[in-house]
CSV table of C-alpha atoms in Angstrom, one decimal:
chain,number,residue,atom,x,y,z
E,110,MET,CA,113.6,108.7,85.6
E,111,ARG,CA,115.9,106.1,84.1
E,112,PHE,CA,115.4,104.9,80.6
E,113,ASN,CA,114.1,101.4,81.6
E,114,ARG,CA,111.6,103.1,84.0
E,115,MET,CA,110.4,105.4,81.3
E,116,LEU,CA,110.1,102.7,78.7
E,117,LEU,CA,108.1,100.3,81.0
E,118,SER,CA,105.9,103.1,82.4
E,119,THR,CA,105.1,104.4,78.9
E,120,THR,CA,104.3,100.9,77.7
E,121,LEU,CA,102.1,100.0,80.7
E,122,VAL,CA,100.3,103.4,80.5
E,123,VAL,CA,99.5,103.1,76.8
E,124,VAL,CA,98.3,99.5,77.2
E,125,ALA,CA,96.1,100.5,80.1
E,126,LEU,CA,94.7,103.5,78.3
E,127,VAL,CA,93.8,101.5,75.2
E,128,ILE,CA,92.1,98.8,77.3
E,129,GLN,CA,90.2,101.4,79.3
E,130,VAL,CA,89.0,103.4,76.2
E,131,CYS,CA,88.3,100.4,73.9
E,132,VAL,CA,86.9,97.9,76.5
E,133,LEU,CA,86.1,99.2,79.9
E,134,ALA,CA,84.5,102.4,78.8
E,135,ARG,CA,82.1,100.4,76.5
E,136,LEU,CA,80.8,98.1,79.2
E,137,GLN,CA,78.1,100.7,80.1
E,138,LEU,CA,78.4,99.8,83.8
E,139,PRO,CA,76.2,101.9,86.2
E,140,GLY,CA,78.1,104.9,87.7
E,141,ALA,CA,81.8,105.3,87.1
E,142,VAL,CA,84.1,103.5,84.7
E,143,PRO,CA,86.7,101.2,86.1
E,144,ASP,CA,89.9,103.2,86.0
E,145,LEU,CA,92.6,100.8,84.8
E,146,LEU,CA,94.9,103.8,84.2
E,147,LEU,CA,94.7,104.9,87.8
E,148,LEU,CA,95.6,101.4,89.0
E,149,THR,CA,98.6,101.3,86.7
E,150,VAL,CA,99.8,104.6,88.1
E,151,LEU,CA,99.3,103.4,91.7
E,152,GLY,CA,101.3,100.2,91.0
E,153,LEU,CA,104.2,102.2,89.6
E,154,ALA,CA,104.0,104.8,92.3
E,155,LEU,CA,104.3,102.1,95.0
E,156,VAL,CA,107.6,101.0,93.5
E,157,TYR,CA,109.1,104.3,92.2
E,158,GLY,CA,108.1,106.5,95.1
E,159,HIS,CA,106.4,109.9,95.2
E,160,VAL,CA,108.6,111.6,92.6
E,161,GLY,CA,108.3,108.8,90.1
E,162,GLY,CA,104.6,108.5,90.9
E,163,ALA,CA,104.0,112.1,90.2
E,164,LEU,CA,105.8,112.0,86.9
E,165,VAL,CA,104.0,108.8,85.7
E,166,GLY,CA,100.7,110.2,86.9
E,167,PHE,CA,101.2,113.5,85.0
E,168,GLY,CA,102.2,111.7,81.8
E,169,ALA,CA,99.3,109.1,82.0
E,170,GLY,CA,96.8,111.9,82.8
E,171,LEU,CA,98.0,114.0,79.8
E,172,LEU,CA,97.6,111.0,77.5
E,173,ALA,CA,94.1,110.5,78.8
E,174,ASP,CA,93.3,114.1,78.3
E,175,LEU,CA,94.4,114.0,74.6
E,176,ALA,CA,93.0,110.5,73.8
E,177,PRO,CA,89.6,110.4,72.1
E,178,PRO,CA,86.8,110.6,73.1
E,179,ALA,CA,88.0,113.0,75.8
E,180,ASP,CA,85.5,115.9,76.2
E,181,HIS,CA,87.3,117.9,78.9
E,182,ALA,CA,90.0,120.5,79.0
E,183,ALA,CA,93.5,119.2,78.4
E,184,GLY,CA,95.6,119.0,81.5
E,185,ARG,CA,92.7,118.4,83.9
E,186,TYR,CA,93.2,114.7,84.4
E,187,ALA,CA,97.0,115.2,84.2
E,188,LEU,CA,96.8,117.4,87.3
E,189,VAL,CA,94.6,114.9,89.1
E,190,LEU,CA,96.8,111.9,88.4
E,191,CYS,CA,99.9,113.8,89.2
E,192,VAL,CA,98.6,114.6,92.7
E,193,ILE,CA,97.4,111.1,93.2
E,194,GLY,CA,100.6,109.5,92.0
E,195,TYR,CA,102.6,111.7,94.4
E,196,LEU,CA,100.5,110.8,97.4
E,197,ALA,CA,100.4,107.1,96.5
E,198,GLY,CA,104.2,107.2,96.2
E,199,LEU,CA,104.4,108.3,99.8
E,200,ALA,CA,102.9,105.0,100.8
E,201,LYS,CA,105.8,103.0,99.2
E,202,PRO,CA,106.9,100.3,101.6
E,203,GLU,CA,110.3,101.1,103.1
E,204,ASN,CA,111.7,97.6,102.5
E,205,GLY,CA,109.8,97.2,99.3
E,206,ARG,CA,107.6,94.3,100.6
E,207,LEU,CA,103.9,94.3,101.1
E,208,ARG,CA,103.1,92.6,104.5
E,209,SER,CA,99.4,92.6,104.1
E,210,ALA,CA,96.6,93.5,101.6
E,211,ALA,CA,95.1,96.1,103.9
E,212,GLY,CA,97.6,98.9,103.0
E,213,PRO,CA,97.3,98.6,99.2
E,214,MET,CA,93.5,98.2,99.4
E,215,LEU,CA,93.2,101.4,101.4
E,216,VAL,CA,95.5,103.2,98.9
E,217,VAL,CA,93.2,102.0,96.0
E,218,VAL,CA,90.0,103.1,97.8
E,219,ALA,CA,91.5,106.5,98.8
E,220,ALA,CA,92.9,107.0,95.3
E,221,ALA,CA,89.6,106.2,93.6
E,222,VAL,CA,87.6,108.6,95.9
E,223,GLY,CA,90.3,111.2,95.7
E,224,THR,CA,90.5,111.1,91.9
E,225,THR,CA,86.8,111.5,91.6
E,226,LEU,CA,86.6,114.4,94.0
E,227,LEU,CA,89.7,116.2,92.5
E,228,TYR,CA,88.3,115.7,89.0
E,229,ALA,CA,84.9,117.1,90.0
E,230,GLY,CA,86.6,119.9,91.9
E,231,VAL,CA,88.8,121.0,89.0
E,232,GLY,CA,85.8,120.7,86.7
E,233,ALA,CA,83.8,123.0,88.9
E,234,LEU,CA,86.6,125.6,88.7
E,235,VAL,CA,86.5,125.5,84.9
E,236,GLY,CA,82.7,125.5,84.7
E,237,ASP,CA,82.1,121.7,84.1
E,238,THR,CA,79.2,120.6,86.3
E,239,ALA,CA,78.6,117.2,84.8
E,240,ALA,CA,79.5,115.3,88.0
E,241,ARG,CA,76.8,117.3,89.8
E,242,HIS,CA,74.1,116.2,87.4
E,243,VAL,CA,75.2,112.5,87.3
E,244,GLY,CA,75.4,112.3,91.1
E,245,LEU,CA,78.7,112.6,93.0
E,246,GLY,CA,77.7,110.1,95.7
E,247,GLY,CA,77.0,107.3,93.1
E,248,LEU,CA,80.2,108.1,91.3
E,249,LEU,CA,82.3,107.9,94.5
E,250,PHE,CA,80.8,104.5,95.5
E,251,THR,CA,81.0,102.8,92.1
E,252,ALA,CA,84.5,104.2,91.4
E,253,ALA,CA,85.8,102.8,94.7
E,254,LEU,CA,84.0,99.5,94.2
E,255,TYR,CA,85.1,98.9,90.6
E,256,ASP,CA,88.7,99.8,91.3
E,257,LEU,CA,88.9,97.7,94.4
E,258,LEU,CA,87.6,94.7,92.5
E,259,LEU,CA,90.0,95.2,89.7
E,260,ALA,CA,93.1,96.1,91.8
E,261,PRO,CA,94.2,92.6,92.8
E,262,PHE,CA,94.5,91.6,89.2
E,263,VAL,CA,96.5,94.8,88.1
E,264,VAL,CA,98.5,96.3,90.9
E,265,PRO,CA,100.7,93.3,92.0
E,266,GLY,CA,101.5,92.5,88.4
E,267,VAL,CA,102.5,96.1,87.6
E,268,MET,CA,104.7,96.2,90.7
E,269,ALA,CA,106.4,92.9,89.7
E,270,LEU,CA,107.1,94.2,86.2
E,271,ALA,CA,108.4,97.5,87.7
E,272,ARG,CA,110.8,95.7,90.0
E,273,ARG,CA,112.2,93.4,87.4
E,274,ALA,CA,112.7,96.2,84.9
E,275,ASP,CA,114.4,98.3,87.7
E,276,HIS,CA,116.7,95.3,88.6
E,277,ASP,CA,115.5,95.5,92.2
E,278,PRO,CA,117.3,92.9,94.4
E,279,LEU,CA,113.9,91.8,95.7
E,280,ALA,CA,112.9,90.8,92.3
E,281,GLU,CA,116.1,88.9,91.5
E,282,ASN,CA,116.1,86.3,94.4
E,283,ALA,CA,116.7,82.7,93.3
E,284,GLY,CA,113.6,80.8,92.4
E,285,GLY,CA,110.7,81.9,90.3
E,286,SER,CA,108.1,81.6,93.1
E,287,ALA,CA,110.3,83.8,95.4
E,288,LYS,CA,110.3,86.6,92.8
E,289,ALA,CA,106.5,86.9,92.8
E,290,ALA,CA,106.2,86.4,96.5
E,291,ASP,CA,108.4,89.4,97.3
E,292,VAL,CA,106.2,91.7,95.4
E,293,SER,CA,102.7,90.4,95.9
E,294,ALA,CA,102.9,88.2,99.0
E,295,GLY,CA,101.3,90.8,101.3
E,296,TRP,CA,98.5,91.5,98.8
E,297,LEU,CA,97.5,87.9,98.1
E,298,SER,CA,98.4,86.0,101.3
E,299,THR,CA,95.6,87.7,103.3
E,300,GLY,CA,92.9,86.1,101.2
E,301,THR,CA,94.6,82.8,100.3
E,302,GLY,CA,96.1,81.9,103.7
E,303,LEU,CA,99.5,81.3,102.1
E,304,ARG,CA,102.6,81.7,104.3
E,305,ILE,CA,105.5,82.6,102.1
E,306,GLY,CA,107.9,83.0,105.0
E,307,ASN,CA,107.3,79.4,106.2
E,308,GLN,CA,108.0,78.2,102.7
E,309,ARG,CA,111.3,80.0,102.7
E,310,GLY,CA,112.1,78.5,106.1
E,311,GLY,CA,111.4,75.0,104.8
E,312,LEU,CA,113.6,75.6,101.8
E,313,ARG,CA,116.4,76.7,104.1
E,314,VAL,CA,116.0,73.6,106.3
E,315,LYS,CA,116.1,71.3,103.2
E,316,THR,CA,119.2,73.0,101.9
E,317,ALA,CA,121.0,72.6,105.3
E,318,LYS,CA,120.1,68.9,105.5
E,319,ALA,CA,121.4,68.3,101.9
E,320,ARG,CA,124.7,70.0,102.8
E,321,ALA,CA,125.0,68.0,106.0
E,322,ALA,CA,124.4,64.8,104.1
E,323,ARG,CA,126.9,65.7,101.5
E,324,ALA,CA,129.5,66.5,104.1
E,325,GLY,CA,128.9,63.1,105.8
E,326,ARG,CA,129.5,61.3,102.5
E,327,ILE,CA,132.7,63.1,101.9
E,328,LYS,CA,134.0,62.3,105.4
E,329,GLY,CA,133.2,58.6,104.9
E,330,VAL,CA,135.2,58.6,101.6
E,331,LYS,CA,138.2,60.1,103.4
E,332,ARG,CA,138.1,57.5,106.2
E,333,LEU,CA,138.2,54.7,103.6
């Protein structure tokens, strides 16, 4: 990974881990804890692809394994997030644009369920049966619900930051609104009814009219 990717990924992962440990984990919500670290990995994987997603997932999981008050074997969550980051990176849009919110939402739900199942499965292999006593069904439902509710506020922003740090052409189009639209239009337009494409078309028409008017004024000056 390039230096700017490593720097941004490390910063986002550390911030997400601190918020999750110091804030989300203390909310005492029923069932699972909202996994802000997982959502950060998903956002980066959807921009960097499967290789970058696996590397970011492994690093993020390893930090979570070592951060207090972790009570499980080191490397357990690193393995889980490495697999999830790799699989999420396979869902990276080919043109880099999200056409609808359905795809990312399915990725979030699948990642939340998959993370819980993999974590419980690895725990069963090493003799940790805590998930069985808590109730695996309740953990799956609450993990998917909490992550799905939190995802629209995290994943588009992480993707936007990743594109800007990576100097992606999609993030460097003229106009501040166009920058955000290229990254999160598909995620947010479904619920808001916005049509970014029509807005672009209107801007092009206005630009063309302005150029035509300018050309007419120049011709009038030449005739005089």
